[in-house]
PDB file of C-alpha atoms in Angstrom:
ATOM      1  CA  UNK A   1       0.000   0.000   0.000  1.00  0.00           C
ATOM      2  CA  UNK A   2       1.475   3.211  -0.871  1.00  0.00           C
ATOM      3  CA  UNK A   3       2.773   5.444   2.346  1.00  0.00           C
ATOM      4  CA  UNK A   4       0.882   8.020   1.933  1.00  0.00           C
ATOM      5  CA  UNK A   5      -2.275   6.561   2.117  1.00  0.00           C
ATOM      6  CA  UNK A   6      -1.118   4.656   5.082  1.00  0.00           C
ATOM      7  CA  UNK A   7       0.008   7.905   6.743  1.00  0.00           C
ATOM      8  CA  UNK A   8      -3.549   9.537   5.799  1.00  0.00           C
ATOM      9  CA  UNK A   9      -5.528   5.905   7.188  1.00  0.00           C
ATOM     10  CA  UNK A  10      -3.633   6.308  10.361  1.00  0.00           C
ATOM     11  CA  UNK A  11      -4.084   9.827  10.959  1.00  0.00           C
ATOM     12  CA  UNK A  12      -7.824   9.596  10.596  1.00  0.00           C
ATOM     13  CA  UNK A  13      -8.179   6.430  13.047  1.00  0.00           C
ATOM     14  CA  UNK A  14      -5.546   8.270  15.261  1.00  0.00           C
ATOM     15  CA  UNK A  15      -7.891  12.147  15.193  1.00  0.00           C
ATOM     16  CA  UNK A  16     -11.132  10.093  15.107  1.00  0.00           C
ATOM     17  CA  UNK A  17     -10.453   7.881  18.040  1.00  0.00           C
ATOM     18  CA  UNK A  18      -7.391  10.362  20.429  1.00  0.00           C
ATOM     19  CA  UNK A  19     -10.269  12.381  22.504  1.00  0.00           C
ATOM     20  CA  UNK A  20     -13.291   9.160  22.123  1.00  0.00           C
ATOM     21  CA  UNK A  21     -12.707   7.081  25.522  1.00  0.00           C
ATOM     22  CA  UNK A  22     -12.160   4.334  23.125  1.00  0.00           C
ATOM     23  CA  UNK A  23      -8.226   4.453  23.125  1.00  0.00           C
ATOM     24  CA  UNK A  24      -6.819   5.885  19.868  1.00  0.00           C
ATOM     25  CA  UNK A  25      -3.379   3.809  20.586  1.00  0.00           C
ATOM     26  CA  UNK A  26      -5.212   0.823  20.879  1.00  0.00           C
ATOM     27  CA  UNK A  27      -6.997   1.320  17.381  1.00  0.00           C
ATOM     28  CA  UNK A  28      -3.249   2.782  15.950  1.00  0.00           C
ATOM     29  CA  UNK A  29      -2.051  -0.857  16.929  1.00  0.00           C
ATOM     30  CA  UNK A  30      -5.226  -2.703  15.529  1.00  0.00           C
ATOM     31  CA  UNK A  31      -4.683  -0.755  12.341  1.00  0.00           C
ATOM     32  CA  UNK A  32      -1.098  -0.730  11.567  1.00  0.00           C
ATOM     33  CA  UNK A  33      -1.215  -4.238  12.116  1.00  0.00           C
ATOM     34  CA  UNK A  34      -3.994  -4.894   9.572  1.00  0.00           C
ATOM     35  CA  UNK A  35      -1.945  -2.407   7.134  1.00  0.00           C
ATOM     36  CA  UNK A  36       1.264  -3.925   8.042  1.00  0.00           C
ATOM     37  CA  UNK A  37       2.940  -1.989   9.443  1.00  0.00           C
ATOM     38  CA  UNK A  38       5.113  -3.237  12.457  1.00  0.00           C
ATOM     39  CA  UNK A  39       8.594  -1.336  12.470  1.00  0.00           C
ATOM     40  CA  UNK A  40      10.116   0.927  14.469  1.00  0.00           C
ATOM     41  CA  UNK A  41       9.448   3.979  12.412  1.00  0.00           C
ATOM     42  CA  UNK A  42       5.901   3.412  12.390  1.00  0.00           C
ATOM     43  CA  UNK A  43       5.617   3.300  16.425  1.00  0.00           C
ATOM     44  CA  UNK A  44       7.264   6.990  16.383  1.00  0.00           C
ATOM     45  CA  UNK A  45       4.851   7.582  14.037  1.00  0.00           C
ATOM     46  CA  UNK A  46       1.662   6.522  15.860  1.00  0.00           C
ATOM     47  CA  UNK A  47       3.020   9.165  18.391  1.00  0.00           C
ATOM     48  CA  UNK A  48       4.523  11.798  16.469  1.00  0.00           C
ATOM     49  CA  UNK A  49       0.885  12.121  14.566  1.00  0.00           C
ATOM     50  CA  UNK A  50      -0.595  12.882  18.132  1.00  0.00           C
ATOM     51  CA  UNK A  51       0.557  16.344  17.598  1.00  0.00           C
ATOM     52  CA  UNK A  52      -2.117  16.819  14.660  1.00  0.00           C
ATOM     53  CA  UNK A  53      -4.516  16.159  17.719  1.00  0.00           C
ATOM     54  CA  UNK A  54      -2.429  18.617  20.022  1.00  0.00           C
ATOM     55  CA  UNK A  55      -3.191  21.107  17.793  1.00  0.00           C
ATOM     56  CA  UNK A  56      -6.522  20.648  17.470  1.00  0.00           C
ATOM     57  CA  UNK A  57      -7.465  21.160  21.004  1.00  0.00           C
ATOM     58  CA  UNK A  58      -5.202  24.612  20.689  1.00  0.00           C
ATOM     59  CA  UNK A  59      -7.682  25.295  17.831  1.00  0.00           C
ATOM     60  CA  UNK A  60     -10.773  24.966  19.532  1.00  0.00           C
ATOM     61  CA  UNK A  61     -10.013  25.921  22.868  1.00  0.00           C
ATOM     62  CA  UNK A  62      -7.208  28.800  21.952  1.00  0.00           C
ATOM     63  CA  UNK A  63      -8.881  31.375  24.425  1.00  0.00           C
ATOM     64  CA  UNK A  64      -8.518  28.873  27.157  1.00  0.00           C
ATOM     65  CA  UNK A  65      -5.070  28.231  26.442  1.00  0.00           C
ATOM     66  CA  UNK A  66      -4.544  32.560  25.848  1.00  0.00           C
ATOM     67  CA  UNK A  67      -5.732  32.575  29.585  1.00  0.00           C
ATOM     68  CA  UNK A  68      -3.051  30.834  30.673  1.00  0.00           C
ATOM     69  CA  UNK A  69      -0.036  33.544  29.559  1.00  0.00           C
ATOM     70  CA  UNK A  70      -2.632  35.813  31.688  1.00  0.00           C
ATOM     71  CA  UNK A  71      -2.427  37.258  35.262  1.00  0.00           C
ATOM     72  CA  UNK A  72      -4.565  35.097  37.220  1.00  0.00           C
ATOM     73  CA  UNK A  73      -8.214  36.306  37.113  1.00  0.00           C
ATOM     74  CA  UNK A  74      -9.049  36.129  41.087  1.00  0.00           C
ATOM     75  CA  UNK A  75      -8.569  32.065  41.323  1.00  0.00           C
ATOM     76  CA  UNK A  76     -10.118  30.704  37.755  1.00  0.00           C
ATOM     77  CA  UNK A  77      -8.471  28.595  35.342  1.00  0.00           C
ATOM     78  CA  UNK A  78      -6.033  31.155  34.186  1.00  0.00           C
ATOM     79  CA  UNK A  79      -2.585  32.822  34.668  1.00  0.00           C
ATOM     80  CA  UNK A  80      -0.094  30.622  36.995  1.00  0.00           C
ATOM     81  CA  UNK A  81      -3.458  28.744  38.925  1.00  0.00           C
ATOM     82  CA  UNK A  82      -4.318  27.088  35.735  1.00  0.00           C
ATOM     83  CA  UNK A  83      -0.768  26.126  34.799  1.00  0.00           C
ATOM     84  CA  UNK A  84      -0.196  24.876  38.153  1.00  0.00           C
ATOM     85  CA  UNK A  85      -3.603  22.993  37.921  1.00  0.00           C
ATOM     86  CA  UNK A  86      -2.420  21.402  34.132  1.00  0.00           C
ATOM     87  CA  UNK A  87       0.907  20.690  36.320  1.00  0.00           C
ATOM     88  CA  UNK A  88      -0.849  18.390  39.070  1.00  0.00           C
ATOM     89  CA  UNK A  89      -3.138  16.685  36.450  1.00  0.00           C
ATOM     90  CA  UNK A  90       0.312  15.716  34.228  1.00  0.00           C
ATOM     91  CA  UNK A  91       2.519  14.914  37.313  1.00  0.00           C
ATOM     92  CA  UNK A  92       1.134  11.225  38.392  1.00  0.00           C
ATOM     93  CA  UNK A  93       0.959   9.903  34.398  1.00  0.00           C
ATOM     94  CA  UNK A  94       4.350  11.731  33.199  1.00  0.00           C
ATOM     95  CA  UNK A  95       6.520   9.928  36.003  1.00  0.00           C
ATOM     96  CA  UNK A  96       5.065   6.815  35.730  1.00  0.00           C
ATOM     97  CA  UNK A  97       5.267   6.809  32.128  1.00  0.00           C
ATOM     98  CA  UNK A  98       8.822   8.050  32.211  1.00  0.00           C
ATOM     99  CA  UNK A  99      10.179   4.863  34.759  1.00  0.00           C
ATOM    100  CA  UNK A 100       8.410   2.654  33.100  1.00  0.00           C
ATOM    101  CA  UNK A 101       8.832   3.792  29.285  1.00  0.00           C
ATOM    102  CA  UNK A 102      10.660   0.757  28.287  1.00  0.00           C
ATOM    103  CA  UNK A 103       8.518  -1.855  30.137  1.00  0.00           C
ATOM    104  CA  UNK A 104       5.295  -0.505  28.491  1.00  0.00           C
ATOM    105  CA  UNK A 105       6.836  -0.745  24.739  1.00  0.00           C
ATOM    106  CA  UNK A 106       7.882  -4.136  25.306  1.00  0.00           C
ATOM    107  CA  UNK A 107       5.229  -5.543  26.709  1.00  0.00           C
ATOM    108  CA  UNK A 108       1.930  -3.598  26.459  1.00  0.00           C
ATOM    109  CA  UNK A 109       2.013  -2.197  22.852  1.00  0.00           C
ATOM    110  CA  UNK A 110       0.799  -5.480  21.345  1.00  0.00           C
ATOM    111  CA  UNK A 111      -3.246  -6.986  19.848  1.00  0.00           C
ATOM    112  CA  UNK A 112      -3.546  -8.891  22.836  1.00  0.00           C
ATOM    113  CA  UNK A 113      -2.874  -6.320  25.531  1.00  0.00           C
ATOM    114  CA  UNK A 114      -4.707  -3.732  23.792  1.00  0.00           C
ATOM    115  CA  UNK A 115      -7.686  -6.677  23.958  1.00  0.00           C
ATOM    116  CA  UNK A 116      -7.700  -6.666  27.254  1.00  0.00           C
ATOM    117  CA  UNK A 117      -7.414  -3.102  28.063  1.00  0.00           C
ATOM    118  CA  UNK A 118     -10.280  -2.523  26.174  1.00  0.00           C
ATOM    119  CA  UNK A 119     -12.509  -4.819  27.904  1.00  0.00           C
ATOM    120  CA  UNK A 120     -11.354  -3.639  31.450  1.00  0.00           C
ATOM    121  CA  UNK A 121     -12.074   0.107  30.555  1.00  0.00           C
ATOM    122  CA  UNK A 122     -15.103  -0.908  28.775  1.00  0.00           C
ATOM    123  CA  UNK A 123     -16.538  -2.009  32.434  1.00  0.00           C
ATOM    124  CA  UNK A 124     -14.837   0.919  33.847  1.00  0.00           C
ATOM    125  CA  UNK A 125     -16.709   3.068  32.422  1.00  0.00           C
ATOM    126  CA  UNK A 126     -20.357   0.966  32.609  1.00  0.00           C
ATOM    127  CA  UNK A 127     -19.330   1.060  36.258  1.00  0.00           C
ATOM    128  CA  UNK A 128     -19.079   4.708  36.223  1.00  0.00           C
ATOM    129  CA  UNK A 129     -22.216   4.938  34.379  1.00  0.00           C
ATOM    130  CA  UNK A 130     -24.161   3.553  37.407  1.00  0.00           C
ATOM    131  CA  UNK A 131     -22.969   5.305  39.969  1.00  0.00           C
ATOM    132  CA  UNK A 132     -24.705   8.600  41.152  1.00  0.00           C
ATOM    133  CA  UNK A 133     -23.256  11.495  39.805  1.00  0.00           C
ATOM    134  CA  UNK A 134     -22.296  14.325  42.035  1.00  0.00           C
ATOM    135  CA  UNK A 135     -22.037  17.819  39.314  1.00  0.00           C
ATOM    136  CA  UNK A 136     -19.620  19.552  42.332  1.00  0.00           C
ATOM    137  CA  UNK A 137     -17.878  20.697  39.145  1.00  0.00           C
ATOM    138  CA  UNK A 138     -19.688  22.409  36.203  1.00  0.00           C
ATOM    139  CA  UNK A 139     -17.335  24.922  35.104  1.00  0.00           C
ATOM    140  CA  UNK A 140     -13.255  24.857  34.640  1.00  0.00           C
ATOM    141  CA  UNK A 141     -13.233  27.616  36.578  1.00  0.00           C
ATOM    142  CA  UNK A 142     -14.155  25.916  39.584  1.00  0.00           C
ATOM    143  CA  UNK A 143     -11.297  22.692  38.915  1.00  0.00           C
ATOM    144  CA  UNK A 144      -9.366  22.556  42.716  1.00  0.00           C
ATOM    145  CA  UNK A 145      -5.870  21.340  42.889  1.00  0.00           C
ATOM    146  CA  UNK A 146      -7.689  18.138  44.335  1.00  0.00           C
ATOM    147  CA  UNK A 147      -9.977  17.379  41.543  1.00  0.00           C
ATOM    148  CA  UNK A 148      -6.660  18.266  38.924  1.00  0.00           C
ATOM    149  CA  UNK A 149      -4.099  15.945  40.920  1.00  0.00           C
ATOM    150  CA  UNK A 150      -7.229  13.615  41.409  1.00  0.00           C
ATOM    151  CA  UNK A 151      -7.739  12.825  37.405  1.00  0.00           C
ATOM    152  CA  UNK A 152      -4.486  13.214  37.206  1.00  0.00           C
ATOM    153  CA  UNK A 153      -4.029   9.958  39.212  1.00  0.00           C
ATOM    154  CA  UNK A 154      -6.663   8.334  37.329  1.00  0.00           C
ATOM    155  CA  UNK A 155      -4.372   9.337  33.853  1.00  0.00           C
ATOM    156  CA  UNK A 156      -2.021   7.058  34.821  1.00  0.00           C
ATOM    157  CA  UNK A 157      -4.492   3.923  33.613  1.00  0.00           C
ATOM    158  CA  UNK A 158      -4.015   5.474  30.267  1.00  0.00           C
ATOM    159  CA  UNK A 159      -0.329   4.242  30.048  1.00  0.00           C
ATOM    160  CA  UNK A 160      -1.917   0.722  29.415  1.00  0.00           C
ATOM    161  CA  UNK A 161      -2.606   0.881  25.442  1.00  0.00           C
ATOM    162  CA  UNK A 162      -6.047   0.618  24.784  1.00  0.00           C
ATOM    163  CA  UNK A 163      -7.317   1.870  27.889  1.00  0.00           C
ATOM    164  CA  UNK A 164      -7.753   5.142  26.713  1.00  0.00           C
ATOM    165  CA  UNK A 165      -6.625   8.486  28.124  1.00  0.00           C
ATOM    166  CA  UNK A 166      -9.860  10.213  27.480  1.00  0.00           C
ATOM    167  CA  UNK A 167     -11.899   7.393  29.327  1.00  0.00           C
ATOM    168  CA  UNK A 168      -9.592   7.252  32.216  1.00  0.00           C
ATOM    169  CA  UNK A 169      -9.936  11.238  32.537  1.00  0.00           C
ATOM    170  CA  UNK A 170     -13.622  11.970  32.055  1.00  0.00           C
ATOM    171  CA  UNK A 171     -14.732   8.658  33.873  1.00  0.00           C
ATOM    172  CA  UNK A 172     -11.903   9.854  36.793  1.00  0.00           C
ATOM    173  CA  UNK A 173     -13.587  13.155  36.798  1.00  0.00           C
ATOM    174  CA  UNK A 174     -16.764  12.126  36.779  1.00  0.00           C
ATOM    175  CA  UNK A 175     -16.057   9.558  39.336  1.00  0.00           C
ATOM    176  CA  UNK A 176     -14.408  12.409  41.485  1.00  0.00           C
ATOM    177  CA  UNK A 177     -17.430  15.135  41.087  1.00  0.00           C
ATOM    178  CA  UNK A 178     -17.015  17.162  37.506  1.00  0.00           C
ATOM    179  CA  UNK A 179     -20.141  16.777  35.267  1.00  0.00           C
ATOM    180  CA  UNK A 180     -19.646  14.578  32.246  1.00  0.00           C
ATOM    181  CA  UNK A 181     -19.296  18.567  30.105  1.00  0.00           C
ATOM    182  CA  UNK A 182     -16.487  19.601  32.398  1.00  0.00           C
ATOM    183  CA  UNK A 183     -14.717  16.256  32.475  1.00  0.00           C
ATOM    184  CA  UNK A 184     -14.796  15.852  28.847  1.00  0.00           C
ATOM    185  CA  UNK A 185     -13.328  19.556  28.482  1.00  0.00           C
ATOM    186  CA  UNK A 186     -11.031  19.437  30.724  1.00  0.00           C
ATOM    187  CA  UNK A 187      -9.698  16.334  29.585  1.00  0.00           C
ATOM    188  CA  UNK A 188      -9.470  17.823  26.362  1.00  0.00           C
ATOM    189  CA  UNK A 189      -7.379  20.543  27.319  1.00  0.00           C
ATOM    190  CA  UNK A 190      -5.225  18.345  29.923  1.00  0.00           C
ATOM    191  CA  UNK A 191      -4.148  16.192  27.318  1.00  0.00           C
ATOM    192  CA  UNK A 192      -1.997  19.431  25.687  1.00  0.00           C
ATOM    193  CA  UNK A 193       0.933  19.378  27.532  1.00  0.00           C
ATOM    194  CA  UNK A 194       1.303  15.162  28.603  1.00  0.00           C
ATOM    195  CA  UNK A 195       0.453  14.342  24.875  1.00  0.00           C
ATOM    196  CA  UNK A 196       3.183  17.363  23.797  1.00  0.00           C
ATOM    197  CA  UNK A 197       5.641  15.607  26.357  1.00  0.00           C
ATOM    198  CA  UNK A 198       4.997  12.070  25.239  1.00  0.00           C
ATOM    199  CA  UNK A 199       5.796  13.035  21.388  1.00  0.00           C
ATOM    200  CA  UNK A 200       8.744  15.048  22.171  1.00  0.00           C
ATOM    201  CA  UNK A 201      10.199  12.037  24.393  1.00  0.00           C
ATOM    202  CA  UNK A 202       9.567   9.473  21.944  1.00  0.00           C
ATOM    203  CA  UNK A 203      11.181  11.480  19.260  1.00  0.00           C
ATOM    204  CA  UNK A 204      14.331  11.863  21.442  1.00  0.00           C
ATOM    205  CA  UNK A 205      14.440   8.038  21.395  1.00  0.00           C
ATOM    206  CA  UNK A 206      13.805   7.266  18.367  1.00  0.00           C
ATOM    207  CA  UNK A 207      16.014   9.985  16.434  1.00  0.00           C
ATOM    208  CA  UNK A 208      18.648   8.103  15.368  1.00  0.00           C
ATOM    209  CA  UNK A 209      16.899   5.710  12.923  1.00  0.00           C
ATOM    210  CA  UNK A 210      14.502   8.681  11.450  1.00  0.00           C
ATOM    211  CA  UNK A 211      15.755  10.219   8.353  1.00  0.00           C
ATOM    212  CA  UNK A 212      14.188  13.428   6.385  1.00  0.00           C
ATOM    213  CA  UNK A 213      12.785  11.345   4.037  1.00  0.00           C
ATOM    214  CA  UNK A 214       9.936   9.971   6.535  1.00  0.00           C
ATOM    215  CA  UNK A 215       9.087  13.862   7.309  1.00  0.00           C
ATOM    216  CA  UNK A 216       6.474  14.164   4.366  1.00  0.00           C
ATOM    217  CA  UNK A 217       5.127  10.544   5.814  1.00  0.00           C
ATOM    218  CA  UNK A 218       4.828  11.888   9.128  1.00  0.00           C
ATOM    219  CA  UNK A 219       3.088  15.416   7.902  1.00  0.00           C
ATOM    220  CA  UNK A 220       0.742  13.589   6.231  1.00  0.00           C
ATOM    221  CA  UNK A 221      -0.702  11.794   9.062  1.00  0.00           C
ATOM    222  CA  UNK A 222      -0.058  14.794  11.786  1.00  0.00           C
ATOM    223  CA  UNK A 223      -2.428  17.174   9.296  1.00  0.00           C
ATOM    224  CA  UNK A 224      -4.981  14.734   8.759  1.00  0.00           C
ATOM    225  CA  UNK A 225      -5.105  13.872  12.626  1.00  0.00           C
ATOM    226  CA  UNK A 226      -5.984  17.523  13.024  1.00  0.00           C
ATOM    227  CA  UNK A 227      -8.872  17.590  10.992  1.00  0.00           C
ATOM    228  CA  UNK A 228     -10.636  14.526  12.199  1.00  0.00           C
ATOM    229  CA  UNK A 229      -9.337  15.563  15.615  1.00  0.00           C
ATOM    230  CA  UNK A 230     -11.610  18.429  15.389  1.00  0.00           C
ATOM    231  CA  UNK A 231     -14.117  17.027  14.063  1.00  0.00           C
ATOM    232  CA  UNK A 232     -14.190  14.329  16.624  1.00  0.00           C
ATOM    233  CA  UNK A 233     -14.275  16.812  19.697  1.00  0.00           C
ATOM    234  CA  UNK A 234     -17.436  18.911  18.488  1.00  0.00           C
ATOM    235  CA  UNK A 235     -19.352  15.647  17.736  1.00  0.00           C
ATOM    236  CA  UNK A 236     -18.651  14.431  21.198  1.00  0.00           C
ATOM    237  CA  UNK A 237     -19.630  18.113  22.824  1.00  0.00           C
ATOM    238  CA  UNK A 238     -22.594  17.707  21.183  1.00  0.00           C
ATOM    239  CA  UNK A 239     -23.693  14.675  22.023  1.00  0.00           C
ATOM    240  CA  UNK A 240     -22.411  14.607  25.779  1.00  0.00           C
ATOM    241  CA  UNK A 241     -25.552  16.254  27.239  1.00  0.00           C
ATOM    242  CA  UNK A 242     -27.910  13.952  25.101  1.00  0.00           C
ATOM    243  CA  UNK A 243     -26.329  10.260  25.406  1.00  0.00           C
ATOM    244  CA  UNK A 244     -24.155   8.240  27.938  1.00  0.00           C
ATOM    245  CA  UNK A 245     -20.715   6.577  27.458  1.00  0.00           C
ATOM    246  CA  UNK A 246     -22.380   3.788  27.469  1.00  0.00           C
ATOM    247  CA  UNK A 247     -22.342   2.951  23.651  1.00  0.00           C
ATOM    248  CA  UNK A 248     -18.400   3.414  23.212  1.00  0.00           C
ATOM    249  CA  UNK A 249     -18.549   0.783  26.314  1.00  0.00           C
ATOM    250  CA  UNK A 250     -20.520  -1.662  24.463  1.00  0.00           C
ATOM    251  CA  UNK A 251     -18.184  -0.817  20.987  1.00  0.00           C
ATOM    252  CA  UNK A 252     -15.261  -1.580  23.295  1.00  0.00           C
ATOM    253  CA  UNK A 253     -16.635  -4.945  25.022  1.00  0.00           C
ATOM    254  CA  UNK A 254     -17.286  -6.090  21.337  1.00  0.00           C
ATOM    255  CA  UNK A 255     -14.571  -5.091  19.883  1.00  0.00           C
ATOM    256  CA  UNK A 256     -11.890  -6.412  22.049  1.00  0.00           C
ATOM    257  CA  UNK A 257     -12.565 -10.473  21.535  1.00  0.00           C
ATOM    258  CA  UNK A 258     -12.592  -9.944  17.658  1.00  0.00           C
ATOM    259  CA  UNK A 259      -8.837  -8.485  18.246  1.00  0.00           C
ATOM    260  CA  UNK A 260      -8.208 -11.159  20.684  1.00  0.00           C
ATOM    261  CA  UNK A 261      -9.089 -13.670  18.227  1.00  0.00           C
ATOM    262  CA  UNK A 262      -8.051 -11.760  15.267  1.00  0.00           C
ATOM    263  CA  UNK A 263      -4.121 -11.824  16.106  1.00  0.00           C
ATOM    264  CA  UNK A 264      -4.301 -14.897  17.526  1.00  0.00           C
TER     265      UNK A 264
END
């Protein structure tokens, strides 16, 4: 199959999938397998694309992010508070992720694991469907340092490929007392900086087999990421106040014995 079109199938699973609690890594390693595509270049590239999403959340939520090069506005999510909030909320996942780097490569970033991790977050977040929900939270502006380090903590499930970090975030902040709106935002606009971090450290690792050559490969994918990125966030906006997270559960629960099976 030619590259490009490999690079452009990739960054659309990758943009539809990043900010969906249905794990975009999980479906990047479903897909690239299916495509064949299994070297090292390709796992930088499953990351590197993940800045198309990056910048789609920049895009959308640009004033948000303005606020943040702002004085602090009397204790909202602005100025040093809300960097200092983004800080607690990256802090659990990012050192975790970073003394264990190697481990979760080796073993975790493979059909079956992904299987499983799909099936465990699928009842994660059925479970978190049932409970009661508390709506402490409605408004970024009224995130604590408790409730950031809090989803922060729950973040850290994310490092297990096909988890997903947008259903460990939301269903963490939902668990914890943010309304399924401000959960889903402010996972959004967490994901920024640990996302930004991830690529840059996997690119550090992986520079010396990457050549110039792969750049238009990598473009490719990273544009078309941020389109269906976009995309992808207003659909789930929009429906987040009409439906549950139920369905991506049951998408999840039947998805993950076909892969089992699949790469078996």
């Amino acid at each position: 199959m030619n590259e490009y079109l490999s690079a452009t199938i990739l960054g659309l699973v990758q943009g539809l999938t990043e900010f969906l609690p249905v794990s975009s890594t999980g479906h990047l390693i479903i897909t690239s397998h299916l495509l064949g595509l299994t070297d090292a270049r390709v796992d930088t590239f499953e990351v590197v694309i993940q800045l198309g999403s990056i910048l789609a959340v920049v895009f959308l939520y640009f004033n948000r992010f303005l606020g943040l090069l702002l004085p602090d506005r009397g204790g909202k999510f602005a100025g040093i508070r809300g960097i200092f909030l983004l800080m607690l909320t990256c802090l659990p996942a990012s050192l975790l992720g970073l003394l264990a780097h190697s481990q979760i490569k080796t073993f975790l970033f493979n059909p079956v694991s992904v299987s499983l991790a799909l099936a465990v977050g699928a009842l994660f977040i059925l479970l978190v469907e049932r409970m009661p929900q508390k709506n402490t939270f409605r408004s970024m502006d009224e995130v604590t340092p408790a409730l950031a380090l809090g989803i922060g903590c729950f973040q850290c499930l994310s490092l297990w490929p096909g988890f997903s970090r947008s259903a460990s975030t939301i269903m963490g902040g939902m668990i914890l007392g943010a309304n399924r709106s401000l959960a889903a935002e402010y996972s959004f606009v967490a994901a920024v900086p640990i996302m930004f971090a991830a690529t840059g450290f996997d690119l550090y690792k992986s520079a010396s087999f990457l050549a110039m050559t792969d750049l238009p490969f990598f473009l490719t994918g990273t544009a078309v990421a941020f389109f269906s990125a976009m995309l992808a966030i207003k659909l789930l906006m929009r429906l987040i106040t009409r439906i549950s997270f139920r369905p991506f559960a049951w998408y999840r629960l039947a998805l993950a014995p076909l892969v089992f099976l699949f790469f078996q």
